[in-house]
Short mmCIF file of C-alpha atoms and ligand atoms in Angstrom, two decimals:
data_model
loop_
_atom_site.label_atom_id
_atom_site.label_comp_id
_atom_site.label_asym_id
_atom_site.label_seq_id
_atom_site.Cartn_x
_atom_site.Cartn_y
_atom_site.Cartn_z
CA MET T 1 0.00 0.00 0.00
CA ALA T 2 1.46 3.37 -1.03
CA TYR T 3 1.77 5.90 1.78
CA ASP T 4 -0.64 8.86 1.57
CA ASP T 5 1.01 12.07 2.77
CA ASN T 6 -2.41 13.67 3.27
CA ASN T 7 -3.61 11.31 6.01
CA ILE T 8 -4.60 12.88 9.33
CA PHE T 9 -1.67 11.51 11.32
CA ALA T 10 0.82 12.80 8.71
CA LYS T 11 -0.78 16.23 9.20
CA ILE T 12 -0.48 15.89 12.98
CA LEU T 13 3.21 14.95 12.60
CA ARG T 14 3.76 18.02 10.41
CA GLY T 15 1.99 20.22 13.00
CA GLU T 16 -0.83 21.09 10.60
CA ILE T 17 -3.46 19.57 12.92
CA PRO T 18 -3.08 19.95 16.69
CA CYS T 19 -2.92 17.10 19.17
CA LYS T 20 -2.39 16.84 22.91
CA LYS T 21 1.13 15.48 22.95
CA LEU T 22 1.57 12.81 25.63
CA TYR T 23 5.00 11.58 24.55
CA GLU T 24 7.47 12.28 21.78
CA ASP T 25 10.93 11.07 20.97
CA LYS T 26 13.04 10.48 17.87
CA TYR T 27 10.85 7.60 16.73
CA VAL T 28 7.28 8.16 17.91
CA LEU T 29 4.53 10.58 18.81
CA ALA T 30 1.69 9.65 21.20
CA PHE T 31 -1.57 11.48 21.83
CA PRO T 32 -5.10 10.70 23.08
CA ASP T 33 -7.61 9.35 20.59
CA ILE T 34 -10.12 12.07 19.66
CA ALA T 35 -13.00 9.60 20.25
CA PRO T 36 -11.86 7.57 23.25
CA LYS T 37 -13.30 4.09 23.69
CA ALA T 38 -11.88 3.66 27.21
CA PRO T 39 -10.69 5.91 30.08
CA VAL T 40 -7.18 5.56 28.66
CA HIS T 41 -7.13 5.53 24.86
CA ILE T 42 -3.80 6.57 23.43
CA LEU T 43 -2.55 6.41 19.86
CA VAL T 44 1.15 5.76 19.29
CA ILE T 45 2.44 6.51 15.82
CA PRO T 46 5.91 6.17 14.31
CA LYS T 47 7.46 9.29 12.80
CA GLY T 48 8.38 7.32 9.70
CA LYS T 49 5.99 7.04 6.78
CA TYR T 50 4.51 3.54 7.16
CA ALA T 51 0.96 2.83 6.04
CA ASN T 52 0.22 -0.11 8.33
CA VAL T 53 1.79 -2.81 10.49
CA VAL T 54 2.78 -4.86 7.44
CA ASP T 55 4.62 -1.92 5.89
CA PHE T 56 6.21 -1.09 9.26
CA GLY T 57 7.35 -4.66 9.93
CA ALA T 58 8.72 -5.08 6.43
CA ASN T 59 10.34 -1.71 5.86
CA ALA T 60 11.12 0.08 9.13
CA THR T 61 14.70 -0.05 10.36
CA PRO T 62 15.57 -2.17 13.41
CA ASP T 63 16.08 1.05 15.39
CA GLU T 64 12.65 2.34 14.38
CA ILE T 65 10.99 -0.94 15.35
CA THR T 66 12.79 -1.15 18.68
CA GLY T 67 12.17 2.53 19.37
CA PHE T 68 8.50 2.17 18.60
CA TRP T 69 7.85 -0.79 20.89
CA ARG T 70 9.98 0.56 23.72
CA ALA T 71 7.89 3.73 23.51
CA VAL T 72 4.63 1.75 23.61
CA SER T 73 5.84 0.06 26.80
CA LYS T 74 6.90 3.34 28.37
CA ILE T 75 3.69 5.14 27.43
CA ALA T 76 1.57 2.34 28.92
CA ALA T 77 3.56 2.50 32.15
CA ASP T 78 3.58 6.31 32.30
CA ASN T 79 -0.20 6.41 31.85
CA GLY T 80 -0.90 3.95 34.63
CA VAL T 81 -2.14 0.93 32.73
CA ALA T 82 0.90 -1.37 32.64
CA GLY T 83 0.03 -2.92 36.01
CA SER T 84 -3.73 -3.14 35.61
CA GLY T 85 -3.54 -4.34 32.03
CA PHE T 86 -4.56 -2.93 28.69
CA ARG T 87 -5.08 -3.84 25.06
CA THR T 88 -2.96 -2.87 22.09
CA ILE T 89 -4.67 -2.84 18.70
CA ALA T 90 -3.23 -2.22 15.26
CA ASN T 91 -6.13 -2.18 12.81
CA THR T 92 -4.92 -3.03 9.34
CA GLY T 93 -6.55 -2.40 5.99
CA LEU T 94 -10.16 -2.71 4.94
CA ASN T 95 -11.12 -5.85 6.83
CA GLY T 96 -9.21 -4.65 9.89
CA GLY T 97 -11.24 -1.44 10.02
CA GLN T 98 -8.24 0.86 9.63
CA GLU T 99 -9.42 4.45 9.15
CA VAL T 100 -6.13 6.32 9.13
CA PRO T 101 -3.48 4.92 6.76
CA HIS T 102 -0.46 5.74 8.93
CA PHE T 103 0.61 2.81 11.13
CA HIS T 104 -0.55 3.29 14.72
CA VAL T 105 -1.15 1.28 17.85
CA HIS T 106 -4.10 1.97 20.11
CA ILE T 107 -3.47 1.56 23.85
CA LEU T 108 -6.81 0.94 25.58
CA GLY T 109 -7.11 0.62 29.34
CA GLY T 110 -8.32 2.10 32.58
CA LYS T 111 -11.22 -0.38 32.72
CA SER T 112 -11.81 -3.98 31.74
CA ILE T 113 -11.69 -4.05 27.96
CA GLY T 114 -13.48 -7.39 27.88
CA SER T 115 -12.95 -10.25 25.50
CA ILE T 116 -11.52 -9.93 22.04
CA VAL T 117 -13.64 -7.88 19.65
CA SER T 118 -16.34 -9.84 17.87
CA ALA T 119 -15.38 -11.42 14.59
P1 LIG B 1 -8.04 3.22 13.09
O1 LIG B 1 -9.45 2.83 12.83
O2 LIG B 1 -7.37 3.76 11.85
O3 LIG B 1 -7.24 2.13 13.77
O4 LIG B 1 -8.10 4.36 14.17
C1 LIG B 1 -7.96 5.73 13.89
C2 LIG B 1 -8.27 6.46 15.16
O5 LIG B 1 -7.86 7.80 15.00
C3 LIG B 1 -9.75 6.47 15.53
O6 LIG B 1 -9.93 5.84 16.80
C4 LIG B 1 -10.09 7.97 15.58
O7 LIG B 1 -10.95 8.30 16.64
C5 LIG B 1 -8.74 8.62 15.71
N1 LIG B 1 -8.63 9.95 15.10
C6 LIG B 1 -9.07 10.30 13.87
N2 LIG B 1 -8.78 11.60 13.62
C7 LIG B 1 -8.14 12.06 14.72
C8 LIG B 1 -7.59 13.34 15.06
O8 LIG B 1 -7.63 14.30 14.29
N3 LIG B 1 -7.01 13.45 16.28
C9 LIG B 1 -6.94 12.39 17.16
N4 LIG B 1 -6.34 12.61 18.33
N5 LIG B 1 -7.45 11.18 16.86
C10 LIG B 1 -8.05 11.02 15.66
#
């Protein structure tokens, strides 16, 4: 899938659309989801241009991949859900229900998220 520079998260990364920055480093930006589905609902996005988890896994550098997942761990801990538990979701493509074509992980917690989403 070709990367679309006009997607919303690309605009957030370029500062064209505001977000409430929760964490930022060389590799990632994290901010609350605009339509939270749980008391804690954070989006973590890589700074690199990757359309989805397949693109990220295939084409990101080892440093980008390590940096991304270390940040996810830190953000979960810093936002108080590492101990109580949480769900990470990476929706992918049409059948995965992906709305924004820039790879991102949802961190959902702060309450019981329940069983896996219905198939
Ligand atoms: P997806 O379905 O692609 O996995 O999830 C995209 C998420 O981005 C949705 O949960 C949606 O609420 C969120 N979102 C869409 N536009 C914006 C925005 O402009 N700002 C923020 N913070 N979240 C957004």
